PDB file of C-alpha atoms and ligand atoms in Angstrom:
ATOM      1  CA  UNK A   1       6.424   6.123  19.502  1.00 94.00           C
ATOM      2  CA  UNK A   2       7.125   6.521  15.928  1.00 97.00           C
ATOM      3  CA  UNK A   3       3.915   5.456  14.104  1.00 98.00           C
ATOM      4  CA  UNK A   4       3.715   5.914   9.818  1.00 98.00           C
ATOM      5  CA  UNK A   5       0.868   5.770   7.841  1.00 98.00           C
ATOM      6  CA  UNK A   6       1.571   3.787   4.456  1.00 98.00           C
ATOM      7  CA  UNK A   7      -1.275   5.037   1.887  1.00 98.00           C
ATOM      8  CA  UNK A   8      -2.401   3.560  -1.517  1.00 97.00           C
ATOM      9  CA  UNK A   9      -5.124   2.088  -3.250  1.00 96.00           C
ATOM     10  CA  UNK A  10      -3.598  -1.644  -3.041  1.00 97.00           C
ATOM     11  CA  UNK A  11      -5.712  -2.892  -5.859  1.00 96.00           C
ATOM     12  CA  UNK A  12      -4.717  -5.202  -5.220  1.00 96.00           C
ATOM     13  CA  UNK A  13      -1.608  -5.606  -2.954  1.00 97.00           C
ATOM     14  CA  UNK A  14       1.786  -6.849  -4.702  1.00 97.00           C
ATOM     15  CA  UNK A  15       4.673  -8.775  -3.326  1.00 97.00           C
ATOM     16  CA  UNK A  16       5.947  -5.094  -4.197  1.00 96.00           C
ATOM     17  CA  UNK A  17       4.399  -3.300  -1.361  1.00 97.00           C
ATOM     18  CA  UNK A  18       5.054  -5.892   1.108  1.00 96.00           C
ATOM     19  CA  UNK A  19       8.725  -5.508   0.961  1.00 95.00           C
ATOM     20  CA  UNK A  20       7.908  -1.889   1.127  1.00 96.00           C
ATOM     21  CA  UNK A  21       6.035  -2.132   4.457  1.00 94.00           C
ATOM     22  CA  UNK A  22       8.334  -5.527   5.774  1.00 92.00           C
ATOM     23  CA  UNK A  23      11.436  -2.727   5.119  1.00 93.00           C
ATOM     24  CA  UNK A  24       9.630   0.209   6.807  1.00 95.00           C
ATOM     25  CA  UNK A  25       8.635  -1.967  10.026  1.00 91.00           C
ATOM     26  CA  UNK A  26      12.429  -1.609  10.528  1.00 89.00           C
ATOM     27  CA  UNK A  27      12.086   1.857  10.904  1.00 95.00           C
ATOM     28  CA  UNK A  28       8.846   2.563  12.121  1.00 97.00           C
ATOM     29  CA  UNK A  29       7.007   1.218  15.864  1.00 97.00           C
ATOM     30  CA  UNK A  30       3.766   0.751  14.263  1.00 97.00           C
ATOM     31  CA  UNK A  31       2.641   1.136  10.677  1.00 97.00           C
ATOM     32  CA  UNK A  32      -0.790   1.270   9.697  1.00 98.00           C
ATOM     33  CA  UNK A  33      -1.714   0.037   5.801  1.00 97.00           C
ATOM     34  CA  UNK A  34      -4.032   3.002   4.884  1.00 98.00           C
ATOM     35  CA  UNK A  35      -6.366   1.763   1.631  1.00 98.00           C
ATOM     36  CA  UNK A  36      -8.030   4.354   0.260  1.00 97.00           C
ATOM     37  CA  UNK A  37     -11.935   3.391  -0.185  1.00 95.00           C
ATOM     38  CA  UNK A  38     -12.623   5.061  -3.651  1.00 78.00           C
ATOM     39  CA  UNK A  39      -9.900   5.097  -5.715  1.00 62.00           C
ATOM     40  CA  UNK A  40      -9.875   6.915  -8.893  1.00 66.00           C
ATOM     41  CA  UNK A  41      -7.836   4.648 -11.303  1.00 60.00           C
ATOM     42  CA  UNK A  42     -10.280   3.243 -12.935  1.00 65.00           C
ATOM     43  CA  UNK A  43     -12.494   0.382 -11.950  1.00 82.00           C
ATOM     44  CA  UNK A  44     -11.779  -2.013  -8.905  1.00 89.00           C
ATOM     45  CA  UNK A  45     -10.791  -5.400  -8.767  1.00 92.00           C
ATOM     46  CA  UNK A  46     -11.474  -5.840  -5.859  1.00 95.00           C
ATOM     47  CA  UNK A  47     -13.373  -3.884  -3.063  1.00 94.00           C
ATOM     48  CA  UNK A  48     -12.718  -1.886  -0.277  1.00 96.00           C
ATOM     49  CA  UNK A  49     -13.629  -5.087   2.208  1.00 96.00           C
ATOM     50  CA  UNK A  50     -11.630  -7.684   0.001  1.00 96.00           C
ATOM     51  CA  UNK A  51      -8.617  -5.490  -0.242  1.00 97.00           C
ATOM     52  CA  UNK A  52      -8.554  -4.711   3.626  1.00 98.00           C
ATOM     53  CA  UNK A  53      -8.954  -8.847   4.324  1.00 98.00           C
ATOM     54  CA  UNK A  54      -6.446  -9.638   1.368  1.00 98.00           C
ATOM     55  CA  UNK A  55      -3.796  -7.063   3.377  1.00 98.00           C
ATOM     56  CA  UNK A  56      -4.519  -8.762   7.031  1.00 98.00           C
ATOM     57  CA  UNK A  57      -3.971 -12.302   5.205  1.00 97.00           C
ATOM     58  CA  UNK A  58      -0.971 -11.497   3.075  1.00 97.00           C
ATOM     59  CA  UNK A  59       0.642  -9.576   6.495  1.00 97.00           C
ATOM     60  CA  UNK A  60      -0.061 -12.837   8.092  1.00 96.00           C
ATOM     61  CA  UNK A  61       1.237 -15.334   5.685  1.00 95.00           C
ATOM     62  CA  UNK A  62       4.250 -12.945   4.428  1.00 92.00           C
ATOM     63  CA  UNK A  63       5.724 -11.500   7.183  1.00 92.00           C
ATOM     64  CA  UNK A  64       7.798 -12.278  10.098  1.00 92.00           C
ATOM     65  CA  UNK A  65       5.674 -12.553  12.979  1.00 93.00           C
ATOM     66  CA  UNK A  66       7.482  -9.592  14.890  1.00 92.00           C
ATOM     67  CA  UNK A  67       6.481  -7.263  11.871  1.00 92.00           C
ATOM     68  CA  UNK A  68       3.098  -8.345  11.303  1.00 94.00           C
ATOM     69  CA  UNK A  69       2.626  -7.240  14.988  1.00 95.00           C
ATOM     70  CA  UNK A  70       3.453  -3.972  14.563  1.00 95.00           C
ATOM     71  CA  UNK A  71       1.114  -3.426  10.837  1.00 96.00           C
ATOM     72  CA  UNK A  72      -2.977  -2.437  11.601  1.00 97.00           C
ATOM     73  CA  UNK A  73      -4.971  -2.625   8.025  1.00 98.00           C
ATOM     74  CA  UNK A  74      -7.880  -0.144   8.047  1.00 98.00           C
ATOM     75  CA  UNK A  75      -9.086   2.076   5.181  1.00 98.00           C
ATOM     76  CA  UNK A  76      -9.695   5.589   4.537  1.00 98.00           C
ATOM     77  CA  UNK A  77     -11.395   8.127   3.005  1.00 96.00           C
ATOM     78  CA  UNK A  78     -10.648  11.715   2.657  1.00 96.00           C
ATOM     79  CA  UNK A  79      -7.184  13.208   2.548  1.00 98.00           C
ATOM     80  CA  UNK A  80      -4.178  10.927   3.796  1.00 98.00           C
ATOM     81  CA  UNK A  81      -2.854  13.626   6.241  1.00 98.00           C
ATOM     82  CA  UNK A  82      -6.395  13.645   7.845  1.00 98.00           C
ATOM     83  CA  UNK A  83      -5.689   9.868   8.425  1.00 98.00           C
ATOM     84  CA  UNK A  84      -2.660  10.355   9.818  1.00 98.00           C
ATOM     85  CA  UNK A  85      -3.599  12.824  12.386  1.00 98.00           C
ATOM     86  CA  UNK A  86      -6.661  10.622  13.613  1.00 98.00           C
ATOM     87  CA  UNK A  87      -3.645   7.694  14.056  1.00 98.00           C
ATOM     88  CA  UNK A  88      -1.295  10.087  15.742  1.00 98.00           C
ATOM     89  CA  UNK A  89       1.150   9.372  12.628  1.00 98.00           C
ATOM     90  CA  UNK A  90       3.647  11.963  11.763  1.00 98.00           C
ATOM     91  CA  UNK A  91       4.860   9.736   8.858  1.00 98.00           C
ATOM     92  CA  UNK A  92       3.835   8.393   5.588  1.00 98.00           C
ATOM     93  CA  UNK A  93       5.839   5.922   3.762  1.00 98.00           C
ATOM     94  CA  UNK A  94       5.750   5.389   0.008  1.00 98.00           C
ATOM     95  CA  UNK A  95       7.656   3.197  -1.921  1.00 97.00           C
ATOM     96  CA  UNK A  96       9.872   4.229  -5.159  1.00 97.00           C
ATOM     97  CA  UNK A  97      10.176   1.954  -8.085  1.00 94.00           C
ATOM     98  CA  UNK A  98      11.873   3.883 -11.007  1.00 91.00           C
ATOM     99  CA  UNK A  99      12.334   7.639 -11.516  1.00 91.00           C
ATOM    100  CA  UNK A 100       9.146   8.074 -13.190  1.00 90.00           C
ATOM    101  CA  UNK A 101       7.725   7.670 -10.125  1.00 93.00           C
ATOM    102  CA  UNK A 102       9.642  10.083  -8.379  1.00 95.00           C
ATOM    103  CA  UNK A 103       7.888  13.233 -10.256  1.00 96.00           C
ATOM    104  CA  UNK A 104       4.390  12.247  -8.794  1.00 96.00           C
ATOM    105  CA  UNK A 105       5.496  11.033  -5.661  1.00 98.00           C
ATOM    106  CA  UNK A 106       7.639  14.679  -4.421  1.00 97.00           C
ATOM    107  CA  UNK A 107       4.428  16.655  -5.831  1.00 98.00           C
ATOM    108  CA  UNK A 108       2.409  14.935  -2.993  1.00 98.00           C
ATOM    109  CA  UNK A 109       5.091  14.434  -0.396  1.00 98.00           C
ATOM    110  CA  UNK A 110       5.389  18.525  -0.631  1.00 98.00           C
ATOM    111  CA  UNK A 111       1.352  18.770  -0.663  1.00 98.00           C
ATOM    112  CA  UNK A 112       0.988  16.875   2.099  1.00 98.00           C
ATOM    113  CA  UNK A 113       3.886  18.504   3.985  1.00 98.00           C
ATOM    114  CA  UNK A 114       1.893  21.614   3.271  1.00 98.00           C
ATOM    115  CA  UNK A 115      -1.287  20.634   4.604  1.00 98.00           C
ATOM    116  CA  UNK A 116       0.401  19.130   7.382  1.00 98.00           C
ATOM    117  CA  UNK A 117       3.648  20.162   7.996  1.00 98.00           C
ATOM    118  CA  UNK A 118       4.426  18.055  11.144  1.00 98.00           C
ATOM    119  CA  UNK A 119       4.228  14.961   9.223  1.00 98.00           C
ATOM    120  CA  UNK A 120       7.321  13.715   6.748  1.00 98.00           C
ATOM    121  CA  UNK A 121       7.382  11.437   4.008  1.00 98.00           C
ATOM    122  CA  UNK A 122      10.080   8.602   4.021  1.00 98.00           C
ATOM    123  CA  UNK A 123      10.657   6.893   0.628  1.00 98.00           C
ATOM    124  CA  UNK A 124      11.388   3.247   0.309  1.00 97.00           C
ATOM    125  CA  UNK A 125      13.245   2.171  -2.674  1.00 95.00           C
ATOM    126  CA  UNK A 126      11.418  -0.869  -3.659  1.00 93.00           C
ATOM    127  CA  UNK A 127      13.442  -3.946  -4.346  1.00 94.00           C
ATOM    128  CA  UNK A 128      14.781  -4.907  -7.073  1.00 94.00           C
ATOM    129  CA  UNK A 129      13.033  -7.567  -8.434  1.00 95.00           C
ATOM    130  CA  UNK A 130       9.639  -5.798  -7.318  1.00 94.00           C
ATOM    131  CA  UNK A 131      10.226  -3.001  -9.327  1.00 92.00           C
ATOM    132  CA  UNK A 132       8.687  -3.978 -12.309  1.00 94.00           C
ATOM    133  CA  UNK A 133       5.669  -4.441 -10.371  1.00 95.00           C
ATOM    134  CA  UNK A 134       1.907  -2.238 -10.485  1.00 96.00           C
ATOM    135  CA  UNK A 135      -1.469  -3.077  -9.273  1.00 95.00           C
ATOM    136  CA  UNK A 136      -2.669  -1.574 -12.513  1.00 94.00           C
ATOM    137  CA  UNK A 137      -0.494  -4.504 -14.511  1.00 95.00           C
ATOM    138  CA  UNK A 138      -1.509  -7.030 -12.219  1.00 95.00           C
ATOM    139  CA  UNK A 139      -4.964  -6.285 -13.222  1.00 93.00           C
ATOM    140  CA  UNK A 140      -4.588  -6.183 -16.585  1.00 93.00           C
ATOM    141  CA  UNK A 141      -3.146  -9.333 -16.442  1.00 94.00           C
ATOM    142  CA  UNK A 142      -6.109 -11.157 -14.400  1.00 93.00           C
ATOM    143  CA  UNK A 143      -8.490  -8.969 -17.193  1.00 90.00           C
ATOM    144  CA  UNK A 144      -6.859 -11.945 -19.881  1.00 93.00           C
ATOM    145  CA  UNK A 145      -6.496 -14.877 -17.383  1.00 91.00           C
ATOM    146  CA  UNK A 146      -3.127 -14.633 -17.283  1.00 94.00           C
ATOM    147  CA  UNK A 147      -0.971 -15.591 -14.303  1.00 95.00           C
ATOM    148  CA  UNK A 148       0.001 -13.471 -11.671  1.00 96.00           C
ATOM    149  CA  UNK A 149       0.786 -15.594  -9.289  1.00 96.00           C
ATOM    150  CA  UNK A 150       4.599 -14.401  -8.998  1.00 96.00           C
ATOM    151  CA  UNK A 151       3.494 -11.060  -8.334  1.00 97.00           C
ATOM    152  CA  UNK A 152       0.631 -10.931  -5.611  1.00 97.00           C
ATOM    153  CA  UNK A 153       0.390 -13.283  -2.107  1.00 97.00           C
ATOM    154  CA  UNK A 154      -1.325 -15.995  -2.529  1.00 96.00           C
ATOM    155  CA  UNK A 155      -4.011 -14.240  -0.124  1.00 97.00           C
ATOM    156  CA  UNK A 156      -4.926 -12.481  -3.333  1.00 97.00           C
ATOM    157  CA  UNK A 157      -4.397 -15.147  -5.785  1.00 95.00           C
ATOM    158  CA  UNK A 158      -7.231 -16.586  -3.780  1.00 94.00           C
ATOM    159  CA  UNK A 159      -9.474 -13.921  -4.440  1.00 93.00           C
ATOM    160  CA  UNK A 160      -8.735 -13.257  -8.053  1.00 88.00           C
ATOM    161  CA  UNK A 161      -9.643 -16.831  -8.746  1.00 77.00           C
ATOM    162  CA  UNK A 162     -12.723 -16.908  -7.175  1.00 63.00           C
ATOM    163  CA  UNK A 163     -15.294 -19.121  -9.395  1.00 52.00           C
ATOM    164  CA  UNK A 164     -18.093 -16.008  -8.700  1.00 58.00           C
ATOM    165  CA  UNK A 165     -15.509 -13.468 -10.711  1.00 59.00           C
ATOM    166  CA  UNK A 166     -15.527 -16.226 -13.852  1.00 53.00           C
ATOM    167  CA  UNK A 167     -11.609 -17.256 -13.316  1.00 52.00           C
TER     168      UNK A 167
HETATM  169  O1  PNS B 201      -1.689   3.480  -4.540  1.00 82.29           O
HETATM  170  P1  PNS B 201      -1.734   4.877  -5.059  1.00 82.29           P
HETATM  171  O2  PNS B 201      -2.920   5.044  -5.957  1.00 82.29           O
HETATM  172  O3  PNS B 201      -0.430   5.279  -5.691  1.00 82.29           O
HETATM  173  O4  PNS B 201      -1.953   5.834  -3.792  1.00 82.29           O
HETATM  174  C1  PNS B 201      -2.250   7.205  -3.972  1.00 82.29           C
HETATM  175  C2  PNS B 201      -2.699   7.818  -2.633  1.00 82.29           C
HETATM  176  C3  PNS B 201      -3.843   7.032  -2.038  1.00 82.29           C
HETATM  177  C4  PNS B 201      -1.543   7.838  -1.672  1.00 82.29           C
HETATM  178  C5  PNS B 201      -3.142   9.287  -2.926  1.00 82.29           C
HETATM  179  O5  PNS B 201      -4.035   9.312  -3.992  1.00 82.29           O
HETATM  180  C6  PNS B 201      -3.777   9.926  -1.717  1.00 82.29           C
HETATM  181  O6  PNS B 201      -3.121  10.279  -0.754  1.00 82.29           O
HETATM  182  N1  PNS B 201      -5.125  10.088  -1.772  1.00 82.29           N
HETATM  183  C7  PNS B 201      -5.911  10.622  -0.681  1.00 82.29           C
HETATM  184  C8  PNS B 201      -6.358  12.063  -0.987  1.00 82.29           C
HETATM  185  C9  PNS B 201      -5.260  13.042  -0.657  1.00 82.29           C
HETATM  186  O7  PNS B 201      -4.766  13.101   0.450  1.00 82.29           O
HETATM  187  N2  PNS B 201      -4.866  13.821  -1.680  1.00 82.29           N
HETATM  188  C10 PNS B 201      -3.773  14.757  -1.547  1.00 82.29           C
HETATM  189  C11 PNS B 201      -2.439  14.034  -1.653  1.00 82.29           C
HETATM  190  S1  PNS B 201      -1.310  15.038  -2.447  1.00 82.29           S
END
């Protein structure tokens, strides 16, 4: 069974990284969203809790039922090559959006390949008319009310306007 571990902070999820993980499903038997509990870039929008729950519901409402299936949503902390041995994975899946990401992205698929050299990294090119898309944007954009509604599932939509954050 070929089982891939698909890392990331998703704060929050974008309609970018589902196509990422509806496209890898192809590939992969079972794919595990892997959010990382404490991420670094800055301050969260939303926690570790909301962003696992906003994952499951957006897998729900987004995919086809014989992918959402196959996709587990759990979170991690600690390296991502850790993770995937406790899964069994010998895969992680990232998703490509322009070449600037590319210089980032082969630094840490050849780290990783170093710590653990039985598990690959397969790059996704992300869609087209995702690739203008980042979690860091998105919350900028919900920083000065503005709408991001084409950009996130409406599983996170729901969250960002929640009357407790003031939106
Ligand atoms: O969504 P992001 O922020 O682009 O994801 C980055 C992530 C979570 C994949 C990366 O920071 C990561 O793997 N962190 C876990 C710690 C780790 O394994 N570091 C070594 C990787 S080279």
């Amino acid at each position: 069974m070929k089982i891939a571990v698909y890392p990331g902070s998703f704060d929050p999820i974008t309609y970018g990284h589902l196509d990422v993980v509806s496209r890898a499903a192809a590939v992969f038997d079972r794919l595990v969203f892997a959010v990382l509990v404490n991420p670094q870039k800055g301050a969260a929008i939303l926690s570790t809790e909301e962003r696992l729950n906003a994952i499951r519901e957006a897998v729900d409402e987004c995919c086809p039922a014989d992918v959402a299936v196959r996709i587990d949503v759990e979170s991690f902390d600690g390296l991502t090559v850790d993770f995937c041995r406790h899964r069994e994975a010998t895969f992680i899946v990232r998703g490509l959006r322009a070449i600037s990401d590319f210089e980032s992205e082969l630094q840490m698929a050849h780290t990783n390949r170093k710590l653990a050299p039985e598990v690959d990294t397969v790059f996704f090119m992300t869609a087209l008319e995702h690739s203008y898309l980042s979690s860091s944007l998105v919350k900028e954009i919900v920083a000065f009310g503005g709408d991001v509604t084409q950009m996130v599932p409406p599983a996170v939509v729901r969250r960002l306007v929640a009357p407790e954050r003031g939106l």
